[in-house]
mmCIF file of C-alpha atoms and ligand atoms in Angstrom:
data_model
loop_
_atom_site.group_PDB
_atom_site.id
_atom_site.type_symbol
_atom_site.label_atom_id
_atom_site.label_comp_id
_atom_site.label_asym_id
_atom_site.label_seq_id
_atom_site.Cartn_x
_atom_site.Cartn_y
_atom_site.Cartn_z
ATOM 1 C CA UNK A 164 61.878 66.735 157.043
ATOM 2 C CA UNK A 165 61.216 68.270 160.642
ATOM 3 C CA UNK A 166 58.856 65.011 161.477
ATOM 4 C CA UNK A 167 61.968 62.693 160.073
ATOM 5 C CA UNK A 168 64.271 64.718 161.812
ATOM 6 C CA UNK A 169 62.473 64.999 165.393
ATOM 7 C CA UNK A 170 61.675 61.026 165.108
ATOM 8 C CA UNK A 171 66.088 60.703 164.864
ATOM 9 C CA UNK A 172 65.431 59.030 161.703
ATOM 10 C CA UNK A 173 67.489 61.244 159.709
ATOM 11 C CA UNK A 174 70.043 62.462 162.573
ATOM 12 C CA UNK A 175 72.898 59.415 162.309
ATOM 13 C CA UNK A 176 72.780 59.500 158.565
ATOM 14 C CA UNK A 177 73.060 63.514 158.459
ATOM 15 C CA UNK A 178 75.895 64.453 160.369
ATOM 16 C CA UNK A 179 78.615 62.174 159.986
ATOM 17 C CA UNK A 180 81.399 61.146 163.183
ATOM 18 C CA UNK A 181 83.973 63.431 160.530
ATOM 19 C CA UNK A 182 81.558 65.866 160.287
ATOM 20 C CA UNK A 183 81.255 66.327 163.718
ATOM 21 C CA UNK A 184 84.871 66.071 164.880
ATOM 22 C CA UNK A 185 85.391 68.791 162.160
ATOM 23 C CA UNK A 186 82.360 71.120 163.988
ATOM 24 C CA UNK A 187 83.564 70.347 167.448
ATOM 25 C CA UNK A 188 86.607 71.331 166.696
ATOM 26 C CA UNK A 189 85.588 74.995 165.418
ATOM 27 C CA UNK A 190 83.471 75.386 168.115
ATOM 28 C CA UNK A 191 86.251 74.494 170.322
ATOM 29 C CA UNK A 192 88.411 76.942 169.078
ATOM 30 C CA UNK A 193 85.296 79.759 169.678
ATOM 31 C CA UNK A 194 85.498 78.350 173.227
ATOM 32 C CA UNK A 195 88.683 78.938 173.526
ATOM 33 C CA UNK A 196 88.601 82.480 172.729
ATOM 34 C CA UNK A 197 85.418 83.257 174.738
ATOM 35 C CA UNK A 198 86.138 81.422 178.850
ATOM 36 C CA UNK A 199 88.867 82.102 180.804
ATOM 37 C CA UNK A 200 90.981 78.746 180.021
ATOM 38 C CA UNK A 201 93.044 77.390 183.485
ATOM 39 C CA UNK A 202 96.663 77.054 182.720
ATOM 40 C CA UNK A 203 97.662 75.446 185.978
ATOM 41 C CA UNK A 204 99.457 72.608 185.073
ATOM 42 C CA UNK A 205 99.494 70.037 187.582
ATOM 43 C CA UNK A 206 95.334 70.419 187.373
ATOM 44 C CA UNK A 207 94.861 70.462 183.857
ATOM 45 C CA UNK A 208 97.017 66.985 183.919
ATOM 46 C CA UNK A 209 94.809 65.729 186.409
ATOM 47 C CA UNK A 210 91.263 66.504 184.754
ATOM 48 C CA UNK A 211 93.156 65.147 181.470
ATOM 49 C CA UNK A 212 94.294 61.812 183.597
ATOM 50 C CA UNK A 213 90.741 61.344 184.994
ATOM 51 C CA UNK A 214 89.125 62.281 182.049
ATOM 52 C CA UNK A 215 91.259 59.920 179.618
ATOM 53 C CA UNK A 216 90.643 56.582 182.125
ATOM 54 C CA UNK A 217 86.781 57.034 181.675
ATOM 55 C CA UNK A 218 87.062 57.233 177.817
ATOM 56 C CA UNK A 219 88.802 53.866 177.662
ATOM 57 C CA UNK A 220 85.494 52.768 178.751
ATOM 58 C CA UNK A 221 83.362 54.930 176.340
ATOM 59 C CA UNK A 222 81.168 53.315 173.768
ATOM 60 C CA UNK A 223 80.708 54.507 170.345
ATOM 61 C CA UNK A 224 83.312 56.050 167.467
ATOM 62 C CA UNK A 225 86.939 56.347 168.639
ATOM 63 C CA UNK A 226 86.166 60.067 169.042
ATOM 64 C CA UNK A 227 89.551 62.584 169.996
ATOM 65 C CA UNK A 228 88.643 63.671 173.141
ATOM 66 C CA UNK A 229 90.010 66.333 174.927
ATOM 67 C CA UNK A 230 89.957 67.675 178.397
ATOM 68 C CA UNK A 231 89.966 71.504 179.564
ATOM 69 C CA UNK A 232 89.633 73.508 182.610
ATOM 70 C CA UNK A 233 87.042 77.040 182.689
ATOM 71 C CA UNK A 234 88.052 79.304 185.599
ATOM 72 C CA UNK A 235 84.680 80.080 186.573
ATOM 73 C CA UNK A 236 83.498 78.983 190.197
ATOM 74 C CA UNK A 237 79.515 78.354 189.059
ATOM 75 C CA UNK A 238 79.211 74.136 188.924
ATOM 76 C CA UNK A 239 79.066 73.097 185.337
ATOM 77 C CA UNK A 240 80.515 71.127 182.622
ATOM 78 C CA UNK A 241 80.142 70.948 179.038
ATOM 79 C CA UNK A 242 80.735 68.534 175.712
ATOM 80 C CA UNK A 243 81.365 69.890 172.180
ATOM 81 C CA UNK A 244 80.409 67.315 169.213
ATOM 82 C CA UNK A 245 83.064 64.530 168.567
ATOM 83 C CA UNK A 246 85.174 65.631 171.606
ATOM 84 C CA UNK A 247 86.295 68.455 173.108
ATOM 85 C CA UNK A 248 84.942 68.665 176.992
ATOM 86 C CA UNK A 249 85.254 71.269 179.738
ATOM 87 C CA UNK A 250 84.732 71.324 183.204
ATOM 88 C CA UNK A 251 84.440 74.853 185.372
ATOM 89 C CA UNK A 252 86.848 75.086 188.094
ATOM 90 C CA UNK A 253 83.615 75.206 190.823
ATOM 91 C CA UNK A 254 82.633 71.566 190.396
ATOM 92 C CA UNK A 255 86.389 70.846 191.666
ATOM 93 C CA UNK A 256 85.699 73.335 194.746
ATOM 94 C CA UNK A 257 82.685 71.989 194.995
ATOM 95 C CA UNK A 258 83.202 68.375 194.751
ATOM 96 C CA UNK A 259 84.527 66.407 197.942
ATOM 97 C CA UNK A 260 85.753 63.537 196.386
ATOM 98 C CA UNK A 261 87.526 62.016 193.329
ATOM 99 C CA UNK A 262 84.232 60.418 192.291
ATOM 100 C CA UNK A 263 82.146 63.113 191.880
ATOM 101 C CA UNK A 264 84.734 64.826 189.791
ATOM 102 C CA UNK A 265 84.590 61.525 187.847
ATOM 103 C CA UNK A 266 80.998 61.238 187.495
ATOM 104 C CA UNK A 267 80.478 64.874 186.151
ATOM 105 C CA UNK A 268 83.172 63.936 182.986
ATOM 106 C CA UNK A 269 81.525 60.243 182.382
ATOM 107 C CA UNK A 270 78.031 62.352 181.858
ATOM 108 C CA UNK A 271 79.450 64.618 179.352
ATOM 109 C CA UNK A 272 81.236 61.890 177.733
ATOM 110 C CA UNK A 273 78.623 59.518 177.369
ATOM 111 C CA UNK A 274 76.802 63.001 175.790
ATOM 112 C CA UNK A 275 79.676 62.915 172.834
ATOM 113 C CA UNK A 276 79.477 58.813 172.995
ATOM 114 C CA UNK A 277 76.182 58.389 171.852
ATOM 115 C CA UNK A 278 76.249 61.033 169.500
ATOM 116 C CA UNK A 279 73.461 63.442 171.007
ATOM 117 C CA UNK A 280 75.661 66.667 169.234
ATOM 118 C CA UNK A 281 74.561 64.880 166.251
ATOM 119 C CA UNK A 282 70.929 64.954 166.570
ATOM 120 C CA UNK A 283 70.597 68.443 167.752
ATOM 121 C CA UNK A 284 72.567 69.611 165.195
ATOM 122 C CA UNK A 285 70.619 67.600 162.684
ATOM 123 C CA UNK A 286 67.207 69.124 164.209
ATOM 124 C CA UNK A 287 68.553 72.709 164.517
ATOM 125 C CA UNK A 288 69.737 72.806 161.029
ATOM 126 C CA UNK A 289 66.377 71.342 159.828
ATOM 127 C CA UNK A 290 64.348 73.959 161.751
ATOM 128 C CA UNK A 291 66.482 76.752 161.831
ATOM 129 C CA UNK A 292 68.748 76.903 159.011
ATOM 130 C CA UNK A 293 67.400 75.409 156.405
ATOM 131 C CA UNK A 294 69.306 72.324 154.183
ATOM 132 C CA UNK A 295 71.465 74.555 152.093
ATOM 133 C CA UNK A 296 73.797 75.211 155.320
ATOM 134 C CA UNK A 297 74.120 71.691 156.317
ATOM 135 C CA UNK A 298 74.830 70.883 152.618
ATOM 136 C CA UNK A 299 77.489 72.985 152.739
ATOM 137 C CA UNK A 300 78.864 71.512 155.728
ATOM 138 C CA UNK A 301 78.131 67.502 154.213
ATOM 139 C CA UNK A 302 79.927 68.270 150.875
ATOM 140 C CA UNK A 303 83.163 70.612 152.838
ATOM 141 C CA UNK A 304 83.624 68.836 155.803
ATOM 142 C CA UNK A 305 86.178 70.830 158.109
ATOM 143 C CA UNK A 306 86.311 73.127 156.014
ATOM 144 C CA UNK A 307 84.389 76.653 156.012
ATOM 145 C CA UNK A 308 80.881 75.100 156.077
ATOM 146 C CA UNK A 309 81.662 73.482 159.114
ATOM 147 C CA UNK A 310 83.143 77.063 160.886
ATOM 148 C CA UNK A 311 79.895 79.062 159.859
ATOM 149 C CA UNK A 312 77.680 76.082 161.419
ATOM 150 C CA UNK A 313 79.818 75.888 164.720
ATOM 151 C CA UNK A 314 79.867 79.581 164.909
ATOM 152 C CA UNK A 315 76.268 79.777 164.156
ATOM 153 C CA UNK A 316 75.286 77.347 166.911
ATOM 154 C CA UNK A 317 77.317 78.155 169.632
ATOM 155 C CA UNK A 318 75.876 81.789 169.516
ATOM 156 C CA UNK A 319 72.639 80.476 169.757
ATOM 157 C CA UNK A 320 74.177 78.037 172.447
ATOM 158 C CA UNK A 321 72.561 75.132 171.061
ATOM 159 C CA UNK A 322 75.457 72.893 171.827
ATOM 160 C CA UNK A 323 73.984 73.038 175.588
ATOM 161 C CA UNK A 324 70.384 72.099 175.338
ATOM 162 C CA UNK A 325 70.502 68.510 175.001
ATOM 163 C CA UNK A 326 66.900 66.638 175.387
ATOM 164 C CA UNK A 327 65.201 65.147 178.998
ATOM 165 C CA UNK A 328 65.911 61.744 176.883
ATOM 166 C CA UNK A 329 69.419 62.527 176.101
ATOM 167 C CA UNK A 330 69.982 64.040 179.991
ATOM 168 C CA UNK A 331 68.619 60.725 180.638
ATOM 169 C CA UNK A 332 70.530 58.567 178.682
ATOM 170 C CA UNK A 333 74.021 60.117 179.680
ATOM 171 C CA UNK A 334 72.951 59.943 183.130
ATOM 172 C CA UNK A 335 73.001 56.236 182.595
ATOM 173 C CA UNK A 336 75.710 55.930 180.420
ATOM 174 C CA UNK A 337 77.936 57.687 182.237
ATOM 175 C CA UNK A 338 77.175 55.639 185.187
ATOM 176 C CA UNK A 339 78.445 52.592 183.466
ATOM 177 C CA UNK A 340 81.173 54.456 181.887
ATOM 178 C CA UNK A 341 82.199 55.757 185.775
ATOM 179 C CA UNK A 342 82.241 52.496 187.616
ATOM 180 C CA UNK A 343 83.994 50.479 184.441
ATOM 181 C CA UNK A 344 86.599 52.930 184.765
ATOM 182 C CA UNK A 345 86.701 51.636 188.667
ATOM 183 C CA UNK A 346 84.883 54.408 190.508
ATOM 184 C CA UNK A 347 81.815 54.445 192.590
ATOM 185 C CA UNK A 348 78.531 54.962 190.848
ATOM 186 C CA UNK A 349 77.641 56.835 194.362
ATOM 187 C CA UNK A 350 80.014 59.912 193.029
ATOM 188 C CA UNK A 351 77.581 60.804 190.510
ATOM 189 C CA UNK A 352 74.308 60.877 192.916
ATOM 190 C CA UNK A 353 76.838 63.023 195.715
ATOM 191 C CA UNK A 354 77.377 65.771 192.954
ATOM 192 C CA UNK A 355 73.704 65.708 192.127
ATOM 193 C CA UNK A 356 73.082 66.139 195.973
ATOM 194 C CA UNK A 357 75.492 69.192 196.134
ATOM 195 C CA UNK A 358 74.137 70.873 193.290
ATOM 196 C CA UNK A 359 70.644 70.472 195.677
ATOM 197 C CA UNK A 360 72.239 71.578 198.447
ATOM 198 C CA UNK A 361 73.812 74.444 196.509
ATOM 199 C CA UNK A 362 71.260 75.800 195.038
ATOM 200 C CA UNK A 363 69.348 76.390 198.141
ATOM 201 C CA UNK A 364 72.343 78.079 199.612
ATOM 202 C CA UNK A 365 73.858 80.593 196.313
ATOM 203 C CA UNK A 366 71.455 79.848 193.248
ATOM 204 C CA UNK A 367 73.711 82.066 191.011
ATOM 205 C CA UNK A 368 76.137 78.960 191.468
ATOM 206 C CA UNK A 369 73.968 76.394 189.988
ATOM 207 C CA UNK A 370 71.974 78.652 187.619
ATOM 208 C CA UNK A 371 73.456 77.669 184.310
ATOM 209 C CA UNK A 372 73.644 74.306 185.139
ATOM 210 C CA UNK A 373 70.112 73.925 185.775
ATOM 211 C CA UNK A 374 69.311 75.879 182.668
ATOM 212 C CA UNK A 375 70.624 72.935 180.788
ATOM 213 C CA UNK A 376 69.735 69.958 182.431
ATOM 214 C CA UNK A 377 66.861 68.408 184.320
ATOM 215 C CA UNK A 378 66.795 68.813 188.208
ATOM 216 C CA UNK A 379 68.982 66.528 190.414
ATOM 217 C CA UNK A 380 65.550 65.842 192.316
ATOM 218 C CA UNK A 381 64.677 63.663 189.399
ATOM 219 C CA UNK A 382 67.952 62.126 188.614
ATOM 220 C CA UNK A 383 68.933 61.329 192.181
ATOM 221 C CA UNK A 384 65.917 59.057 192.586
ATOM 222 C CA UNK A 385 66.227 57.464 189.393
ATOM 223 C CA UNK A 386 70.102 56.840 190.005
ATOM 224 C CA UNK A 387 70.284 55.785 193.239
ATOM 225 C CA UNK A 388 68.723 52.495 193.345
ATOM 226 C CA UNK A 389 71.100 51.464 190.628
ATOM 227 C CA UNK A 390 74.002 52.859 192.784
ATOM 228 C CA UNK A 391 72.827 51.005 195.481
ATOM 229 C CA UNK A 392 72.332 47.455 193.717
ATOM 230 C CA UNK A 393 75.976 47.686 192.631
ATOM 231 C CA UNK A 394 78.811 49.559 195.264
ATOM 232 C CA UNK A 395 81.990 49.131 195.141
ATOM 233 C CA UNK A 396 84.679 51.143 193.200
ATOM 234 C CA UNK A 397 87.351 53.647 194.210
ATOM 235 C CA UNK A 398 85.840 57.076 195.835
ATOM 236 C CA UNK A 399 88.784 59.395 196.298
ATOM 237 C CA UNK A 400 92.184 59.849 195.930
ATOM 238 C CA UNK A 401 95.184 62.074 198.014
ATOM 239 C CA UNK A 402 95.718 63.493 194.582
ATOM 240 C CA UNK A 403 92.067 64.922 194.443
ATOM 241 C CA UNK A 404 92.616 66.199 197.620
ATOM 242 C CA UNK A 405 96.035 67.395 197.103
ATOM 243 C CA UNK A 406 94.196 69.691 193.705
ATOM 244 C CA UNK A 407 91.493 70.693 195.822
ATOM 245 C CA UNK A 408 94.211 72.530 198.630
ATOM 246 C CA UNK A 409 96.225 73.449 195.956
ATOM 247 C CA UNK A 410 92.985 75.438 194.076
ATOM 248 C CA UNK A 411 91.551 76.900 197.161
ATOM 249 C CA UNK A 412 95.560 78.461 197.939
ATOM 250 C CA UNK A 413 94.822 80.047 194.338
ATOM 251 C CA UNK A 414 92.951 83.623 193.506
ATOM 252 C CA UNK A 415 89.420 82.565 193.330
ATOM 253 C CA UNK A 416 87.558 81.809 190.112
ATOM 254 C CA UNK A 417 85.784 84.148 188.367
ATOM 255 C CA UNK A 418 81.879 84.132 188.149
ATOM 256 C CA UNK A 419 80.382 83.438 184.302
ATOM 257 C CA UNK A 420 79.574 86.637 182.644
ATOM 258 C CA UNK A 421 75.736 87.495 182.571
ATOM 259 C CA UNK A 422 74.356 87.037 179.029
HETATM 260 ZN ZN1 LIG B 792 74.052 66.677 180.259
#
């Protein structure tokens, strides 16, 4: 079963789109109690506004995504199966344009579009928890089979460690998904450059991020000669800029609790 599973023969049969939702939304709710959430209004319904003009380009199931805001100040962003996505407050500190902002929620969407939740929680539940759990989840979807899985996963943080492929693939992805949406591709090759920049200057900042994905060394170069065949696309906005002032006139965000 580990050889089917590992080959993604078995992962799109396994875990249903329901299935998922139904996980995603557990975990989301563990989320919820566990990160500081941001409650600022006029941001929340500008992530949310960004967020819901790249998933009009999104391929895959009509998933229910949804949009929240961590108050911590290290760069990072994260997607939940069949959903739910956050973004820390530091990537809008850190970014310097609308664009980038963009590009970091079209990665983690294309993540939850091509169903890459799916196949790690296919291959986790293979190797680590044996078929009588995800049995329980297949035959009680949303119900408590799928609360003891999400629970079970997100304490081993396995929603986070997505593959080099999968990295790869949302990389390229959420290109497509950014500039459909009407942005510039180059937004998602100038975050990759501050998270470079950044983590020469306050690793602690970047840290987690880099835990969980491949280095922006790599995906700059494969990105940017794509970027560069196609420009064009909006790159900022006075609203971005408007967010930005109004976070930095805030208390600061907190830093991520060491685990
Ligand atoms: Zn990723």
């Amino acid at each position: 079963m580990k050889a089917l599973a590992a080959a993604g023969l078995l992962a799109i049969t396994l875990v249903s789109v329901e299935d998922e939702i139904a996980i995603g939304r557990q975990a989301n709710a563990q989320v919820r109690k566990q990160v500081p959430e941001m409650r600022d209004d006029q941001t929340i319904a500008y992530v949310r506004a960004i967020g819901q003009r790249l998933v009009r380009q999104a391929p895959g199931p009509k998933y229910p995504y949804s949009f929240s805001a961590a108050d911590y100040r290290e760069i990072n962003a994260f997607a939940l199966p069949g959903g739910p996505i956050w973004i820390h407050r530091g990537v809008l500190h850190s970014a310097t344009t609308e664009s980038q902002v963009a590009g970091v929620l079209a990665h983690e969407i294309a993540h939850i579009a091509q169903r890459h939740a799916a196949d790690q929680l296919t291959n986790a539940t293979l190797t680590n928890l044996g078929l009588s759990l995800l049995g329980s989840v297949l035959g009680n979807s949303g119900g408590a089979g799928a609360a003891q899985i999400a629970a079970g996963f997100l304490a081993n943080g396995v929603f986070l460690k997505f593959s080099r492929d999968d990295e790869r693939e949302a990389d390229r992805v959420g290109l497509d998904i950014l500039r459909r949406a009407g942005w510039d591709g180059r937004g998602m090759v100038e975050l990759f450059e501050i998270l470079r920049r950044e983590s020469a200057r306050d690793p602690g900042s970047v840290e987690v991020f880099f835990s969980s994905h491949p280095s922006p060394q790599d995906r700059i170069a494969r990105l940017q000669a794509d970027v560069k065949r196609r420009p064009g696309g909006t790159r900022d906005s006075r609203q971005f800029q408007q967010i930005k002032a109004r976070l930095l006139r805030m208390p600061a965000p907190r830093a991520m609790p060491r685990t």
